[in-house]
Short mmCIF file of C-alpha atoms in Angstrom, two decimals:
data_model
loop_
_atom_site.label_atom_id
_atom_site.label_comp_id
_atom_site.label_asym_id
_atom_site.label_seq_id
_atom_site.Cartn_x
_atom_site.Cartn_y
_atom_site.Cartn_z
CA MET L 55 32.61 108.79 -66.44
CA PRO L 56 34.63 106.29 -64.32
CA SER L 57 31.50 105.66 -62.30
CA ASN L 58 29.51 104.80 -65.43
CA MET L 59 32.32 102.52 -66.57
CA ASN L 60 32.30 100.65 -63.25
CA ALA L 61 28.56 100.19 -63.40
CA LEU L 62 28.84 98.84 -66.93
CA LEU L 63 31.54 96.35 -65.90
CA ILE L 64 29.47 95.18 -62.95
CA ALA L 65 26.41 94.69 -65.13
CA TRP L 66 28.49 92.76 -67.67
CA ALA L 67 29.92 90.51 -64.99
CA ILE L 68 26.49 89.76 -63.57
CA SER L 69 25.18 88.91 -67.04
CA LEU L 70 28.13 86.60 -67.63
CA ILE L 71 27.51 84.80 -64.33
CA ILE L 72 23.84 84.33 -65.16
CA VAL L 73 24.56 82.95 -68.64
CA VAL L 74 27.31 80.56 -67.50
CA GLY L 75 25.33 79.43 -64.46
CA GLY L 76 22.25 78.76 -66.57
CA THR L 77 24.24 76.76 -69.07
CA VAL L 78 25.81 74.63 -66.35
CA TYR L 79 22.40 74.06 -64.71
CA LEU L 80 20.84 72.98 -67.98
CA GLN L 81 23.75 70.65 -68.72
CA LEU L 82 23.53 69.05 -65.29
CA SER L 83 19.80 68.65 -65.61
CA TYR L 84 20.16 66.97 -69.00
CA ASP L 85 22.84 64.56 -67.72
CA ASN L 86 20.71 63.48 -64.77
CA THR L 87 17.65 62.95 -66.97
CA ALA L 88 19.63 60.98 -69.54
CA HIS L 89 21.18 58.77 -66.84
CA THR L 90 17.79 57.96 -65.37
CA GLU L 91 16.37 57.04 -68.79
CA ASP L 92 19.36 54.81 -69.50
CA GLU L 93 18.82 52.96 -66.24
CA ILE L 94 15.12 52.49 -66.97
CA THR L 95 15.89 51.22 -70.46
CA ALA L 96 18.42 48.74 -69.10
CA GLU L 97 16.01 47.49 -66.44
CA ASN L 98 13.25 47.06 -69.00
CA SER L 99 15.60 45.13 -71.27
CA LEU L 100 16.60 42.85 -68.40
CA GLU L 101 12.97 42.08 -67.62
CA ALA L 102 12.09 41.53 -71.27
CA SER L 103 15.00 39.21 -72.10
CA PRO L 104 15.40 35.98 -70.09
CA ASP L 105 18.81 35.53 -71.69
CA LEU L 106 20.08 38.55 -69.75
CA LYS L 107 18.94 37.28 -66.37
CA ALA L 108 21.41 35.74 -63.98
CA ASP L 109 18.98 33.09 -62.74
CA LYS L 110 20.97 29.88 -63.16
CA SER L 111 18.35 27.72 -61.49
CA SER L 112 15.70 28.03 -64.21
CA ASP L 113 14.68 24.78 -65.91
CA ASP L 114 14.63 24.16 -69.62
CA HIS L 115 11.35 22.59 -70.72
CA SER L 116 12.34 21.90 -74.32
CA ASP L 117 12.25 18.39 -75.69
CA GLY L 118 15.82 17.34 -76.42
CA GLY L 119 15.02 13.90 -77.84
CA GLU L 120 16.71 10.68 -76.87
CA THR L 121 20.40 10.38 -76.21
CA THR L 122 21.83 7.61 -78.37
CA ASN L 123 25.49 8.51 -78.67
CA ASN L 124 28.26 6.16 -77.60
CA THR L 125 29.75 8.53 -75.06
CA PRO L 126 28.03 7.62 -71.80
CA HIS L 127 29.81 10.35 -69.81
CA ASP L 128 28.61 13.12 -72.15
CA ILE L 129 25.79 14.68 -70.16
CA THR L 130 25.24 17.85 -72.15
CA ASP L 131 21.62 18.15 -73.25
CA PRO L 132 21.56 19.34 -76.89
CA ALA L 133 18.20 20.99 -76.26
CA THR L 134 19.22 23.05 -73.24
CA GLU L 135 22.04 25.13 -71.87
CA ASP L 136 21.40 23.86 -68.35
CA GLN L 137 24.38 22.12 -66.80
CA PRO L 138 24.05 19.20 -64.39
CA ILE L 139 23.89 20.28 -60.77
CA SER L 140 26.95 19.07 -58.88
CA THR L 141 25.79 17.43 -55.69
CA ALA L 142 29.31 17.56 -54.34
CA ASN L 143 29.23 21.36 -54.37
CA ASN L 144 25.62 21.79 -53.34
CA ASN L 145 26.01 22.27 -49.59
CA ALA L 146 22.34 23.04 -49.21
CA ASP L 147 21.56 19.56 -50.51
CA VAL L 148 23.59 17.60 -47.96
CA GLN L 149 22.13 15.97 -44.88
CA SER L 150 23.16 13.22 -42.51
CA GLN L 151 20.00 12.24 -40.64
CA PRO L 152 16.77 10.84 -42.11
CA PRO L 153 13.50 12.64 -41.36
CA ALA L 154 11.00 11.12 -38.97
CA PRO L 155 8.30 8.95 -40.61
CA GLU L 156 5.13 10.80 -41.46
CA GLU L 157 1.46 9.85 -41.33
CA PRO L 158 0.10 7.50 -44.02
CA GLY L 159 -0.26 9.18 -47.39
CA THR L 160 1.37 12.46 -46.34
CA PRO L 161 3.66 13.77 -49.12
CA SER L 162 7.16 14.71 -47.96
CA SER L 163 10.53 15.44 -49.48
CA ILE L 164 13.27 12.81 -49.35
CA ASN L 165 16.70 13.19 -47.80
CA SER L 166 19.21 15.27 -49.68
CA ILE L 167 22.57 13.90 -50.76
CA ASP L 168 24.76 12.69 -47.89
CA VAL L 169 28.45 12.62 -48.83
CA SER L 170 29.11 9.82 -46.33
CA LEU L 171 27.00 7.59 -48.59
CA LEU L 172 29.25 8.29 -51.58
CA GLU L 173 32.56 6.81 -52.66
CA GLU L 174 34.96 8.69 -54.94
CA THR L 175 36.15 6.37 -57.70
CA ARG L 176 37.67 6.62 -61.16
CA ALA L 177 34.17 6.17 -62.56
CA GLY L 178 32.79 9.00 -60.41
CA LYS L 179 30.76 9.15 -57.20
CA LEU L 180 29.23 5.77 -56.36
CA PRO L 181 26.71 4.85 -53.65
CA ILE L 182 28.12 3.00 -50.67
CA ILE L 183 27.13 1.86 -47.19
CA ALA L 184 28.21 4.54 -44.70
CA ALA L 185 30.68 3.81 -41.92
CA ASP L 186 27.82 3.88 -39.41
CA GLY L 187 25.88 1.26 -41.39
CA ARG L 188 23.36 3.53 -43.14
CA GLN L 189 22.39 2.31 -46.60
CA PRO L 190 21.15 4.25 -49.65
CA SER L 191 18.15 1.91 -49.92
CA LEU L 192 16.87 3.23 -46.59
CA PHE L 193 18.36 6.72 -46.40
CA TYR L 194 16.83 7.84 -49.70
CA ALA L 195 13.53 6.06 -49.09
CA SER L 196 10.32 8.04 -48.71
CA PRO L 197 9.37 8.79 -45.08
CA VAL L 198 5.68 8.28 -45.89
CA LYS L 199 4.18 5.36 -43.96
CA ALA L 200 2.06 2.77 -45.72
CA ASP L 201 -1.26 1.55 -44.35
CA GLU L 202 -0.69 -2.02 -43.20
CA GLN L 203 -4.33 -2.89 -43.90
CA LEU L 204 -4.40 -2.06 -47.63
CA PRO L 205 -2.81 -3.92 -50.58
CA ARG L 206 0.23 -2.06 -51.92
CA ILE L 207 0.85 -1.06 -55.52
CA ALA L 208 4.10 0.50 -56.72
CA ILE L 209 4.32 2.22 -60.10
CA ILE L 210 7.73 2.80 -61.72
CA ILE L 211 8.05 5.29 -64.58
CA THR L 212 11.11 4.49 -66.68
CA ASP L 213 13.54 6.35 -68.97
CA ILE L 214 13.25 9.58 -66.99
CA GLY L 215 15.90 12.11 -68.00
CA ARG L 216 16.08 11.23 -71.69
CA ARG L 217 13.48 13.75 -72.86
CA SER L 218 13.31 17.07 -71.06
CA ARG L 219 9.67 17.80 -71.78
CA GLN L 220 8.41 14.35 -70.80
CA THR L 221 10.52 14.40 -67.65
CA GLN L 222 9.14 17.76 -66.58
CA ARG L 223 5.59 16.61 -67.37
CA ALA L 224 6.09 13.57 -65.15
CA PHE L 225 7.23 15.69 -62.21
CA ASP L 226 4.45 18.22 -62.74
CA THR L 227 1.70 15.62 -62.98
CA LEU L 228 2.40 12.32 -61.21
CA PRO L 229 1.63 11.69 -57.52
CA PRO L 230 4.70 11.70 -55.23
CA ASN L 231 4.48 7.98 -54.49
CA VAL L 232 5.21 7.08 -58.12
CA THR L 233 8.82 5.84 -58.31
CA ILE L 234 11.16 7.48 -60.82
CA ALA L 235 13.62 5.34 -62.81
CA PHE L 236 16.42 7.37 -64.38
CA SER L 237 18.10 6.26 -67.58
CA PRO L 238 21.92 6.37 -67.46
CA TYR L 239 21.70 7.77 -70.99
CA GLY L 240 19.68 10.75 -69.78
CA THR L 241 20.90 14.31 -69.39
CA ASN L 242 20.92 16.73 -66.44
CA LEU L 243 20.34 13.75 -64.14
CA ASP L 244 21.64 15.49 -61.02
CA LYS L 245 19.13 18.28 -61.53
CA TRP L 246 16.24 15.88 -62.12
CA SER L 247 17.33 13.74 -59.17
CA ASN L 248 17.23 16.76 -56.86
CA ILE L 249 13.75 17.63 -58.11
CA ALA L 250 12.58 14.05 -57.58
CA ARG L 251 13.65 14.05 -53.94
CA GLN L 252 12.19 17.48 -53.29
CA LYS L 253 8.84 16.32 -54.67
CA GLY L 254 8.89 13.12 -52.61
CA HIS L 255 9.62 10.62 -55.40
CA GLU L 256 11.86 7.68 -54.64
CA SER L 257 14.19 7.00 -57.53
CA LEU L 258 15.94 4.06 -59.15
CA LEU L 259 18.74 3.91 -61.68
CA MET L 260 18.19 1.78 -64.78
CA ILE L 261 21.03 -0.67 -65.50
CA PRO L 262 21.18 -1.66 -69.20
CA MET L 263 21.63 -5.40 -69.78
CA GLU L 264 21.93 -7.54 -72.90
CA SER L 265 18.72 -8.79 -74.51
CA THR L 266 18.25 -12.01 -76.42
CA ASN L 267 17.81 -10.09 -79.65
CA SER L 268 20.40 -7.36 -79.23
CA ALA L 269 20.38 -6.49 -82.92
CA GLN L 270 16.82 -5.18 -82.63
CA ASN L 271 16.81 -4.38 -78.91
CA ASP L 272 20.15 -2.69 -78.31
CA ALA L 273 20.56 -1.71 -74.65
CA GLY L 274 23.26 0.80 -75.55
CA PRO L 275 26.99 1.24 -74.87
CA LEU L 276 26.62 0.76 -71.11
CA ALA L 277 24.90 -2.62 -71.44
CA LEU L 278 26.21 -5.53 -69.38
CA LEU L 279 27.05 -8.33 -71.80
CA ALA L 280 27.18 -12.10 -71.40
CA ALA L 281 30.42 -12.23 -73.42
CA ASN L 282 32.21 -9.81 -71.09
CA ASN L 283 34.22 -10.95 -68.11
CA SER L 284 33.11 -9.82 -64.65
CA ARG L 285 35.64 -6.99 -64.50
CA GLN L 286 34.40 -5.51 -67.77
CA ASN L 287 30.78 -5.69 -66.65
CA LEU L 288 31.58 -4.18 -63.25
CA ASN L 289 33.32 -1.27 -64.95
CA LEU L 290 30.26 -0.72 -67.14
CA LEU L 291 27.98 -1.01 -64.12
CA ARG L 292 29.97 1.57 -62.16
CA SER L 293 29.86 3.95 -65.10
CA SER L 294 26.07 3.77 -64.91
CA LEU L 295 25.93 4.03 -61.12
CA ALA L 296 28.02 7.21 -61.21
CA ARG L 297 25.61 9.07 -63.50
CA THR L 298 23.73 10.56 -60.53
CA GLN L 299 23.20 10.05 -56.81
CA GLY L 300 20.40 9.77 -54.27
CA TYR L 301 18.59 6.68 -55.58
CA VAL L 302 17.34 3.81 -53.41
CA GLY L 303 18.32 1.11 -55.86
CA VAL L 304 18.44 -0.16 -59.41
CA ILE L 305 16.23 -1.85 -62.01
CA ASN L 306 17.42 -3.80 -65.02
CA HIS L 307 16.74 -2.23 -68.42
CA MET L 308 16.11 -4.98 -70.99
CA GLY L 309 18.32 -7.95 -70.04
CA SER L 310 16.28 -10.89 -71.29
CA ARG L 311 19.58 -12.68 -72.03
CA PHE L 312 21.74 -11.37 -69.20
CA THR L 313 19.26 -11.90 -66.34
CA ALA L 314 18.88 -15.57 -67.26
CA LEU L 315 22.62 -16.24 -66.74
CA SER L 316 23.59 -16.95 -63.14
CA ASP L 317 27.35 -16.68 -63.65
CA ALA L 318 27.06 -13.27 -65.31
CA LEU L 319 24.55 -11.99 -62.74
CA ASN L 320 26.35 -13.04 -59.58
CA PRO L 321 29.12 -10.36 -59.41
CA ILE L 322 26.62 -7.68 -60.45
CA LEU L 323 24.18 -8.55 -57.67
CA LYS L 324 27.01 -8.72 -55.14
CA GLU L 325 27.94 -5.18 -56.16
CA PHE L 326 24.37 -4.07 -55.39
CA GLU L 327 24.61 -5.83 -52.02
CA ASN L 328 27.93 -4.21 -51.13
CA ARG L 329 26.61 -0.76 -52.02
CA GLY L 330 23.42 -1.01 -49.98
CA LEU L 331 21.02 -0.81 -52.92
CA LEU L 332 17.65 -2.48 -53.43
CA PHE L 333 16.98 -4.31 -56.69
CA VAL L 334 13.93 -4.48 -58.94
CA ASP L 335 13.74 -7.33 -61.44
CA SER L 336 11.86 -5.88 -64.41
CA ARG L 337 11.18 -9.45 -65.60
CA ALA L 338 12.41 -8.91 -69.14
CA THR L 339 12.10 -12.68 -69.48
CA GLN L 340 10.22 -15.43 -67.69
CA PHE L 341 13.57 -17.19 -67.32
CA SER L 342 15.08 -14.39 -65.23
CA ARG L 343 17.19 -15.60 -62.29
CA ALA L 344 17.73 -12.07 -61.00
CA ALA L 345 15.03 -11.90 -58.31
CA SER L 346 15.73 -15.31 -56.78
CA MET L 347 19.48 -14.70 -56.71
CA SER L 348 18.98 -11.22 -55.27
CA ARG L 349 16.78 -12.56 -52.47
CA ALA L 350 19.41 -15.23 -51.72
CA LEU L 351 21.92 -12.44 -51.11
CA ASN L 352 19.45 -10.68 -48.77
CA ILE L 353 19.18 -7.74 -51.14
CA PRO L 354 15.81 -5.96 -50.73
CA THR L 355 14.04 -7.17 -53.88
CA ALA L 356 10.91 -6.28 -55.84
CA ILE L 357 9.54 -7.88 -59.00
CA SER L 358 7.64 -6.31 -61.87
CA ASN L 359 4.18 -7.80 -62.39
CA SER L 360 3.18 -5.82 -65.48
CA TYR L 361 4.37 -3.58 -68.28
CA ILE L 362 1.28 -1.43 -68.15
CA ASP L 363 1.60 0.49 -71.41
CA ASP L 364 3.13 -2.01 -73.83
CA GLN L 365 0.04 -1.11 -75.84
CA PRO L 366 -0.08 2.66 -75.29
CA ASN L 367 -3.81 3.25 -75.56
CA GLN L 368 -6.38 4.04 -72.90
CA SER L 369 -8.27 0.76 -73.12
CA SER L 370 -5.18 -1.44 -72.82
CA ILE L 371 -3.70 0.65 -70.00
CA SER L 372 -6.97 0.47 -68.04
CA THR L 373 -7.07 -3.31 -68.49
CA GLU L 374 -3.51 -3.72 -67.22
CA LEU L 375 -4.18 -1.48 -64.22
CA ASN L 376 -7.22 -3.57 -63.31
CA LYS L 377 -5.08 -6.72 -63.52
CA LEU L 378 -2.46 -5.07 -61.32
CA GLU L 379 -5.09 -4.32 -58.69
CA GLY L 380 -6.13 -7.98 -58.81
CA ARG L 381 -2.55 -9.13 -58.22
CA ALA L 382 -2.16 -6.71 -55.33
CA ARG L 383 -5.39 -7.99 -53.78
CA THR L 384 -4.23 -11.60 -54.10
CA LEU L 385 -0.56 -11.18 -53.20
CA GLY L 386 -0.67 -8.12 -50.94
CA ALA L 387 1.71 -6.15 -53.17
CA ALA L 388 2.28 -5.59 -56.89
CA VAL L 389 4.58 -3.57 -59.15
CA GLY L 390 3.76 -2.02 -62.52
CA ILE L 391 6.09 -0.33 -65.01
CA ILE L 392 5.13 2.52 -67.35
CA HIS L 393 6.96 4.66 -69.88
CA ALA L 394 7.00 8.46 -69.85
CA TYR L 395 4.31 8.68 -72.54
CA PRO L 396 1.81 11.51 -72.05
CA ILE L 397 -1.10 9.04 -72.25
CA SER L 398 0.55 6.88 -69.55
CA ILE L 399 1.25 9.80 -67.23
CA ASN L 400 -2.34 11.03 -67.53
CA ALA L 401 -3.76 7.52 -67.05
CA ILE L 402 -1.73 6.85 -63.91
CA THR L 403 -2.61 10.23 -62.42
CA GLU L 404 -6.34 9.65 -62.95
CA TRP L 405 -6.17 6.02 -61.78
CA ALA L 406 -4.27 6.94 -58.59
CA SER L 407 -6.82 9.59 -57.60
CA GLY L 408 -9.46 6.92 -56.92
CA LEU L 409 -7.18 4.13 -55.73
CA GLU L 410 -7.75 4.43 -51.99
CA ALA L 411 -11.53 4.54 -52.46
CA ARG L 412 -11.21 1.17 -54.23
CA GLY L 413 -9.31 -0.28 -51.27
CA TYR L 414 -5.68 -0.02 -52.46
CA GLN L 415 -2.74 2.29 -51.85
CA LEU L 416 -0.02 3.66 -54.11
CA VAL L 417 3.37 3.29 -52.41
CA PRO L 418 7.04 3.93 -53.26
CA ILE L 419 9.07 0.95 -54.38
CA SER L 420 10.86 0.59 -51.03
CA GLN L 421 7.54 -0.33 -49.40
CA VAL L 422 7.00 -3.30 -51.73
CA VAL L 423 10.41 -5.01 -51.45
CA ASP L 424 10.36 -8.59 -50.14
CA ARG L 425 6.54 -8.65 -50.09
CA GLN L 426 6.05 -10.54 -53.36
CA PRO L 427 6.40 -14.29 -53.88
CA LEU L 428 9.07 -15.44 -56.29
CA SER L 429 7.83 -16.72 -59.63
CA ARG L 430 7.90 -20.50 -59.97
#
């Protein structure tokens, strides 16, 4: 009897161990399976939703419209969550030596931001001549060499940075030797400026100036005004200059009134000289004194010969481009200005593809300075 009892107890204990062990095994198996499925679900969600990704370098291609507010330092794009890239904190985008010149026509990136070419001011970071004499007009110039035998044509595309979609289209489509002119009213300018240099585009900064009919042609809150004293205009100028970095020079935006006034122009041009910038006179008026005064100060100077797309249709653009070629053939160098219209971007891209075969070359703006005669 005791022996039967012991056998029964042993059998009961073994059964208990089997039941408990099986339960634990099943529980552990379920937990491991559930954990794996949760991980897969999370990974799939991360791939499916761009908002969950931690890629902060992605570009927003939405069209944010034009910035027309009266707060020039507000650089938040209403159409994008991208924030401007701080060049001061971008160590990978800082260099001190220019690259060696390349063969004619070879695309190449342009120098990254060099902090020794920047001055910290109340307005922000401003371009300046480095202690060793290096100037932004040369340091941020394209290393591509021009062919000395061919007439030179520079194309400047203006108002870059004001519309995200048009800006991206310009960078995706235009040849590297097209010069980019950034609007101080644009958004994400540091980001776009970095992209411009990486793609080999020289860049300018547009400086708004008062027009003769300011009621209809308002140059915005940063415009230099004839009624201001020189200190007021210099403060406005520096606010524009601080909007981004890495440009070779400046171009006047509007200014049919301001560029005809020597007294108003003089301190502004001296500021360009002291900061090592080149200057492009957009010729907003035939009475502009800007180019002649700039040359007198030994500022590297270029002059616009044509607003190519004042009539934004294919026929008119083609006519203006033909005229520009004629000026380049006669004078050795010519400059044309276009807007960031899709029809203009497409027209310039197509025109440039056959330019060399016609005996001309497309060059950055730095390779046209001081090669044009002053208008009489």
